[in-house]
Amino acid sequence: MSLNHFETDAIRIQTERSQFLEHSTPLYLTSSYLFEDAEDMRASFADEKQRNIYSRYSNPNSTEFIDKICKMEGAESGYAFASGMSAVFSTFAALLNSGDHIVSSRSIFGSTQTLCKNILPKWNISTSYFKINKIDLIESLIQPNTKFIHAESPTNPTVDILDLERLGQIAKKHHVLLIIDNCFATPYLQQPITFGADLVIHSATKLIDGQGRVLGGVTVGKADLIKQIYLFSGNTGPALSPFNAWVLSKSLETLAVRVDRHCENALNVAEFLERQPKVKFVKYPFLKSNPQYALAKKQMKAGGNVVAFEIEGGIEAGRNFLNAIKLLSLSANLGDTRTIVTHPASTTHAKVSEEERADAGITPGLVRISVGLEHIEDIINDINQALK
Ligand SMILES: *Cc1c(COP(=O)(O)O)cnc(C)c1O
């Protein structure tokens, strides 16, 4: 493995050049690959050779993307998916058997919640949840049939931090796997494997693409687990398309510089919001006033691009704020170059009860901002005029 820095590997890890000696990796739009002869074909199908057979299993563009993410996360191996959710589903489905049990954080992405609550029970797989401020209770939730602990940090939309090292210790003590969805941090800010995670999942749709263009997902980690995920996925078909892999691998070349600016802008927005009288509280991992600041600093390089704040006046004030926004976008995505504002209580979390929302820290006036790469003064001016 190379000892290059993160930024260098993000640019220099590259698929072998073709006879044309192209400088930048070309797009390999092909569904299948040729064999030299019958013996080559036999050995390839017998898994005796590592080579491309069919793009449902592997493709030079997705392999390049996976190789970069593995290097960034310190992982042995990986598989790339058509979306973050196909990564989550296929990872879970490959590892779980009927009758198994999951211990998951309450504060997880909406579709992952739906997967655990409504879909996995079809196969007699159950989930117990822990509150993010009570991770020591995880030990009491673990059963003989528990396969893994699953969590996200920072969380969506409240940007809370979970102690990854503590999660790693609990998983190890009880001989269960630890799976971390590292989407909000990206491998540039946080590498869960160094804290004991066995597998790391990303929705590449967010900061990894970073420009709101394509969907993608990836799971990386221990080789024996990835082998199971590869066999499951190769046969069931959630593979990332070569085109999206090509886009995402190019995106990784600029991940460090983009995320640096995202974090700088987000910290500026958080500090600005803290000074506003109409703002009851601001949550951002790297705000000095944040009670989790020390923990965030221990496990993250910077605070990420998402800021949450509570606006005085509840649900109506949240909706009014969104209606007054002029430059920034109202959109469901995050981690885009374009700053995006959402109001979870009236949108993504409108269907859950007020009690469940309170459990997840989603107060009525909570606004989530995915801070983009526009000029910081323009971002703050728009937020400022909307607050007024
Ligand atoms: C968006 C997201 C996902 C799902 O990813 P898609 O690419 O939209 O399928 C999973 N986990 C987290 C934390 C996310 O933010």
Coordinates of C-alpha atoms and ligand atoms in Angstrom, one line a residue:
M1 CA 0.0 0.0 0.0
S2 CA 1.3 3.5 -0.8
L3 CA 2.3 5.9 1.9
N4 CA 1.1 8.9 0.0
H5 CA -1.1 11.5 1.6
F6 CA -4.9 11.4 1.3
E7 CA -5.1 14.1 -1.4
T8 CA -2.4 12.4 -3.5
D9 CA -4.1 8.9 -3.4
A10 CA -7.5 10.5 -4.2
I11 CA -5.9 11.7 -7.4
R12 CA -3.2 9.2 -8.2
I13 CA -4.9 5.8 -7.6
Q14 CA -5.9 5.0 -11.1
T15 CA -7.0 2.1 -13.3
E16 CA -4.2 0.8 -15.5
R17 CA -3.9 2.8 -18.6
S18 CA -5.0 1.4 -22.0
Q19 CA -2.8 1.4 -25.1
F20 CA -3.9 5.0 -25.8
L21 CA -2.0 6.3 -22.7
E22 CA -4.9 8.5 -21.7
H23 CA -4.0 10.8 -18.8
S24 CA -7.4 10.7 -17.0
T25 CA -9.3 7.4 -16.6
P26 CA -11.7 6.8 -19.5
L27 CA -15.3 5.6 -19.1
Y28 CA -15.6 1.8 -19.6
L29 CA -19.2 1.4 -20.8
T30 CA -19.2 -2.3 -21.4
S31 CA -21.4 -4.9 -19.8
S32 CA -19.0 -7.9 -20.3
Y33 CA -15.4 -8.8 -20.9
L34 CA -13.6 -11.3 -23.2
F35 CA -11.7 -14.5 -22.2
E36 CA -8.5 -15.6 -23.8
D37 CA -9.6 -19.3 -24.1
A38 CA -11.7 -22.0 -22.4
E39 CA -9.1 -22.4 -19.6
D40 CA -9.1 -18.6 -18.9
M41 CA -12.9 -18.6 -18.8
R42 CA -13.0 -21.7 -16.4
A43 CA -10.4 -20.2 -14.0
S44 CA -12.2 -16.8 -14.0
F45 CA -15.6 -18.4 -13.1
A46 CA -13.9 -20.6 -10.5
D47 CA -12.7 -17.3 -8.8
E48 CA -9.1 -18.4 -9.3
K49 CA -8.4 -15.2 -11.1
Q50 CA -9.3 -11.6 -10.1
R51 CA -10.5 -10.1 -13.3
N52 CA -13.5 -8.4 -14.9
I53 CA -16.2 -10.8 -16.1
Y54 CA -19.4 -8.9 -16.2
S55 CA -20.2 -5.4 -14.8
R56 CA -22.7 -6.7 -12.2
Y57 CA -19.6 -8.1 -10.4
S58 CA -16.9 -5.5 -11.3
N59 CA -15.9 -2.9 -13.8
P60 CA -12.7 -0.8 -14.1
N61 CA -14.5 2.4 -13.2
S62 CA -16.1 1.0 -10.0
T63 CA -12.9 -0.8 -9.1
E64 CA -11.0 2.5 -9.2
F65 CA -13.7 4.2 -7.1
I66 CA -13.6 1.3 -4.5
D67 CA -9.8 1.3 -4.4
K68 CA -9.7 5.0 -3.5
I69 CA -12.4 4.6 -0.8
C70 CA -10.6 1.6 0.7
K71 CA -7.4 3.6 0.9
M72 CA -9.1 6.6 2.4
E73 CA -11.0 4.5 5.0
G74 CA -8.1 2.1 5.7
A75 CA -10.2 -0.8 4.6
E76 CA -9.2 -4.1 3.1
S77 CA -11.9 -4.4 0.4
G78 CA -15.2 -3.0 -0.9
Y79 CA -18.1 -3.2 -3.2
A80 CA -19.9 -0.2 -4.9
F81 CA -23.6 0.2 -5.2
A82 CA -26.2 2.1 -7.3
S83 CA -27.2 4.2 -4.2
G84 CA -26.6 4.6 -0.5
M85 CA -29.7 2.6 0.3
S86 CA -28.7 -0.3 -2.0
A87 CA -25.4 -0.3 0.0
V88 CA -27.3 -0.4 3.3
F89 CA -29.8 -3.0 2.2
S90 CA -27.3 -5.3 0.4
T91 CA -24.8 -5.1 3.3
F92 CA -27.6 -6.0 5.8
A93 CA -29.1 -8.7 3.6
A94 CA -25.8 -10.4 2.9
L95 CA -24.9 -10.7 6.5
L96 CA -28.2 -11.4 8.2
N97 CA -30.1 -14.7 8.4
S98 CA -33.7 -15.3 9.3
G99 CA -34.1 -14.9 13.1
D100 CA -31.1 -12.5 13.5
H101 CA -31.2 -9.3 15.5
I102 CA -29.8 -5.8 15.0
V103 CA -29.0 -3.2 17.6
S104 CA -29.3 0.3 15.9
S105 CA -29.1 3.9 16.9
R106 CA -32.5 5.6 16.9
S107 CA -31.1 8.5 14.9
I108 CA -30.6 7.0 11.5
F109 CA -31.5 7.9 8.0
G110 CA -35.2 7.6 7.2
S111 CA -35.1 4.8 4.7
T112 CA -32.7 2.8 6.9
Q113 CA -35.3 3.2 9.6
T114 CA -38.0 1.9 7.2
L115 CA -35.8 -1.0 6.3
C116 CA -35.4 -2.1 9.9
K117 CA -39.0 -1.4 10.9
N118 CA -41.0 -2.6 7.9
I119 CA -38.9 -4.6 5.6
L120 CA -36.5 -6.8 7.5
P121 CA -39.3 -8.2 9.8
K122 CA -40.6 -10.0 6.6
W123 CA -37.6 -12.3 7.1
N124 CA -38.0 -12.5 10.8
I125 CA -35.1 -10.1 11.5
S126 CA -35.8 -7.7 14.4
T127 CA -34.1 -4.5 15.6
S128 CA -33.7 -2.9 19.0
Y129 CA -32.9 0.8 19.2
F130 CA -30.7 2.9 21.5
K131 CA -30.9 6.6 22.1
I132 CA -27.7 8.3 21.1
N133 CA -27.1 9.8 24.5
K134 CA -27.5 6.4 26.1
I135 CA -24.9 4.2 24.3
D136 CA -24.0 2.3 27.4
L137 CA -27.5 0.8 27.3
I138 CA -26.5 -1.0 24.1
E139 CA -25.0 -3.8 26.2
S140 CA -28.4 -4.6 27.7
L141 CA -29.9 -4.8 24.2
I142 CA -27.5 -7.3 22.8
Q143 CA -29.0 -10.8 22.5
P144 CA -27.5 -14.2 21.5
N145 CA -28.8 -13.7 18.0
T146 CA -27.5 -10.1 17.6
K147 CA -25.4 -9.9 14.4
F148 CA -24.3 -6.2 14.5
I149 CA -24.5 -2.8 15.9
H150 CA -25.4 -0.1 13.4
A151 CA -25.0 3.7 13.8
E152 CA -24.4 7.0 12.0
S153 CA -22.2 9.9 13.3
P154 CA -22.8 12.8 12.9
T155 CA -26.5 12.1 12.9
N156 CA -29.1 13.5 10.6
P157 CA -30.6 16.0 11.0
T158 CA -29.5 17.0 14.6
V159 CA -25.7 16.6 13.9
D160 CA -25.1 14.7 17.2
I161 CA -21.9 12.8 17.7
L162 CA -21.7 9.2 18.8
D163 CA -18.5 8.0 20.5
L164 CA -17.1 5.6 17.9
E165 CA -14.4 4.3 20.1
R166 CA -16.9 3.3 22.8
L167 CA -19.1 1.6 20.1
G168 CA -16.1 -0.3 18.9
Q169 CA -15.3 -1.5 22.5
I170 CA -18.9 -2.6 23.1
A171 CA -19.0 -4.5 19.7
K172 CA -15.7 -6.2 20.4
K173 CA -16.6 -7.2 24.0
H174 CA -19.9 -8.8 22.8
H175 CA -18.4 -10.4 19.6
V176 CA -20.8 -8.6 17.3
L177 CA -19.9 -6.5 14.2
L178 CA -19.9 -2.8 14.1
I179 CA -21.3 -1.1 11.0
I180 CA -20.9 2.7 10.7
D181 CA -22.7 4.8 8.1
N182 CA -20.0 7.5 7.5
C183 CA -22.0 9.5 5.0
F184 CA -22.1 12.8 7.0
A185 CA -18.3 12.8 7.7
T186 CA -16.8 11.4 4.5
P187 CA -13.6 9.4 4.8
Y188 CA -11.7 12.7 4.7
L189 CA -13.0 13.8 8.1
Q190 CA -13.4 10.5 9.9
Q191 CA -12.3 6.9 9.5
P192 CA -14.5 4.6 11.7
I193 CA -12.3 1.5 11.1
T194 CA -9.6 3.1 13.2
F195 CA -12.1 3.1 16.1
G196 CA -13.1 -0.5 15.6
A197 CA -15.7 -0.6 12.9
D198 CA -15.8 -3.8 10.8
L199 CA -17.7 -2.2 7.9
V200 CA -18.2 1.4 6.7
I201 CA -21.1 2.4 4.5
H202 CA -21.4 5.6 2.4
S203 CA -24.1 7.2 0.4
A204 CA -21.8 8.6 -2.3
T205 CA -24.7 10.7 -3.4
K206 CA -23.9 13.3 -0.8
L207 CA -20.5 14.9 -0.3
I208 CA -18.6 12.3 -2.3
D209 CA -20.3 13.3 -5.5
G210 CA -20.7 16.7 -3.9
Q211 CA -22.4 18.3 -6.9
G212 CA -25.9 16.9 -6.9
R213 CA -25.4 14.8 -10.0
V214 CA -25.5 11.1 -9.4
L215 CA -26.6 8.5 -6.9
G216 CA -24.1 6.0 -5.6
G217 CA -23.1 4.0 -2.5
V218 CA -20.2 1.9 -1.3
T219 CA -19.4 -0.5 1.6
V220 CA -15.8 -1.1 2.6
G221 CA -14.2 -3.1 5.4
K222 CA -12.9 -6.6 6.4
A223 CA -12.2 -8.7 3.4
D224 CA -14.2 -11.8 4.6
L225 CA -17.3 -9.7 5.1
I226 CA -16.9 -7.9 1.8
K227 CA -16.6 -11.3 0.1
Q228 CA -20.1 -12.2 1.4
I229 CA -21.5 -8.8 0.3
Y230 CA -19.8 -9.2 -3.1
L231 CA -21.4 -12.7 -3.6
F232 CA -24.8 -11.5 -2.5
S233 CA -24.7 -8.4 -4.6
G234 CA -23.1 -9.9 -7.7
N235 CA -26.0 -12.3 -7.9
T236 CA -28.8 -9.8 -7.0
G237 CA -27.8 -6.9 -9.1
P238 CA -27.4 -3.6 -7.1
A239 CA -24.1 -2.7 -8.7
L240 CA -23.0 0.9 -9.3
S241 CA -23.1 1.8 -13.0
P242 CA -19.8 2.5 -14.8
F243 CA -20.9 6.0 -15.6
N244 CA -21.7 6.9 -12.0
A245 CA -18.5 5.2 -10.8
W246 CA -16.5 7.3 -13.3
V247 CA -18.2 10.5 -12.0
L248 CA -17.7 9.6 -8.4
S249 CA -14.0 8.6 -8.8
K250 CA -13.4 12.1 -10.4
S251 CA -15.3 13.6 -7.5
L252 CA -12.9 12.0 -5.0
E253 CA -10.0 13.9 -6.7
T254 CA -11.4 17.1 -5.2
L255 CA -13.0 15.7 -2.0
A256 CA -10.4 17.2 0.3
V257 CA -10.4 20.7 -1.1
R258 CA -14.2 20.8 -1.3
V259 CA -14.8 19.4 2.2
D260 CA -12.3 21.8 3.7
R261 CA -14.3 24.8 2.2
H262 CA -17.7 23.2 3.2
C263 CA -16.5 22.9 6.8
E264 CA -15.1 26.4 6.8
N265 CA -18.4 27.8 5.5
A266 CA -20.4 25.7 7.9
L267 CA -18.5 26.9 10.9
N268 CA -19.0 30.5 9.8
V269 CA -22.7 29.9 9.4
A270 CA -22.9 28.2 12.8
E271 CA -21.0 31.1 14.5
F272 CA -23.2 33.7 12.8
L273 CA -26.4 31.8 13.9
E274 CA -25.2 31.7 17.5
R275 CA -25.2 35.5 17.6
Q276 CA -28.8 35.8 16.4
P277 CA -31.5 36.6 19.0
K278 CA -34.2 34.7 17.1
V279 CA -32.1 31.5 17.2
K280 CA -32.7 29.4 20.4
F281 CA -29.7 27.1 19.9
V282 CA -27.3 26.0 17.2
K283 CA -25.8 22.5 16.7
Y284 CA -22.6 22.1 14.9
P285 CA -19.9 19.6 16.0
F286 CA -17.0 22.1 15.9
L287 CA -18.7 25.0 17.7
K288 CA -16.7 25.6 20.9
S289 CA -20.0 26.0 22.8
N290 CA -21.0 22.4 21.7
P291 CA -20.9 20.0 24.7
Q292 CA -19.7 17.4 22.3
Y293 CA -16.9 19.6 20.9
A294 CA -14.1 17.5 22.6
L295 CA -15.5 14.2 21.3
A296 CA -16.0 15.7 17.8
K297 CA -12.4 16.8 17.8
K298 CA -11.2 13.4 18.9
Q299 CA -12.8 11.5 16.1
M300 CA -13.2 14.1 13.3
K301 CA -10.8 16.3 11.4
A302 CA -13.4 19.1 11.0
G303 CA -17.1 19.5 11.7
G304 CA -18.7 18.6 8.4
N305 CA -21.1 20.7 6.3
V306 CA -24.4 20.3 8.2
V307 CA -25.6 22.9 10.7
A308 CA -28.9 22.6 12.6
F309 CA -30.6 25.4 14.6
E310 CA -33.8 26.0 16.4
I311 CA -35.7 29.1 15.4
E312 CA -37.9 30.9 17.9
G313 CA -41.6 30.3 17.2
G314 CA -42.0 26.6 16.4
I315 CA -43.3 24.8 13.3
E316 CA -44.7 28.0 11.7
A317 CA -41.5 29.9 12.2
G318 CA -39.6 27.1 10.5
R319 CA -41.9 27.1 7.5
N320 CA -41.8 30.9 7.3
F321 CA -38.0 30.8 7.3
L322 CA -38.0 28.4 4.4
N323 CA -40.5 30.6 2.5
A324 CA -38.3 33.7 3.0
I325 CA -35.2 32.0 1.6
K326 CA -34.2 33.5 -1.8
L327 CA -30.8 32.2 -2.9
L328 CA -30.5 28.9 -1.1
S329 CA -32.3 25.8 -2.2
L330 CA -35.2 23.9 -0.7
S331 CA -34.3 20.4 -1.6
A332 CA -34.1 16.9 -0.2
N333 CA -30.4 16.3 -0.9
L334 CA -27.4 17.3 1.1
G335 CA -23.7 17.7 0.6
D336 CA -24.2 19.6 -2.7
T337 CA -22.2 22.7 -3.9
R338 CA -25.5 24.5 -3.5
T339 CA -26.6 25.3 0.1
I340 CA -29.8 23.5 1.0
V341 CA -32.3 24.3 3.8
T342 CA -34.9 21.9 5.2
H343 CA -37.4 21.9 8.0
P344 CA -37.6 18.3 9.2
A345 CA -40.7 18.7 11.5
S346 CA -42.9 19.7 8.5
T347 CA -41.3 17.5 5.8
T348 CA -39.0 14.5 6.3
H349 CA -40.3 13.8 9.8
A350 CA -43.8 15.0 9.4
K351 CA -45.3 11.5 9.6
V352 CA -43.6 10.5 12.9
S353 CA -45.4 11.4 16.1
E354 CA -44.3 14.5 18.1
E355 CA -43.0 12.2 20.8
E356 CA -40.8 10.2 18.4
R357 CA -39.6 13.5 16.9
A358 CA -38.7 14.7 20.4
D359 CA -36.9 11.4 21.0
A360 CA -34.7 12.1 17.9
G361 CA -34.1 15.7 19.0
I362 CA -36.2 17.1 16.2
T363 CA -37.8 20.1 17.8
P364 CA -40.6 22.0 16.0
G365 CA -38.5 25.0 14.8
L366 CA -35.4 22.9 13.9
V367 CA -33.9 24.0 10.5
R368 CA -31.2 21.9 8.9
I369 CA -28.7 23.7 6.6
S370 CA -26.4 21.7 4.3
V371 CA -23.8 24.4 3.8
G372 CA -22.5 24.6 0.2
L373 CA -19.7 26.3 -1.6
E374 CA -21.2 29.6 -2.6
H375 CA -19.4 32.7 -1.2
I376 CA -19.9 32.8 2.6
E377 CA -21.2 36.4 2.5
D378 CA -24.0 35.4 0.1
I379 CA -25.0 32.4 2.2
I380 CA -25.1 34.4 5.4
N381 CA -26.9 37.3 3.8
D382 CA -29.7 35.1 2.6
I383 CA -30.0 33.4 6.0
N384 CA -30.0 36.8 7.7
Q385 CA -32.7 38.3 5.5
A386 CA -34.9 35.2 5.9
L387 CA -34.5 35.3 9.7
K388 CA -35.7 39.0 9.7
Ligands
LIG1 C1 -28.7 9.8 1.9 C2 -28.3 8.8 3.0 C3 -28.5 7.5 2.7 C4 -29.1 6.9 1.5 O1 -28.3 7.2 0.4 P1 -29.0 7.3 -1.1 O2 -27.8 7.5 -2.0 O3 -29.9 8.5 -1.1 O4 -29.7 6.0 -1.4 C5 -28.0 6.6 3.7 N1 -27.5 7.1 4.9 C6 -27.4 8.4 5.1 C7 -26.8 8.8 6.4 C8 -27.7 9.3 4.2 O5 -27.6 10.6 4.4

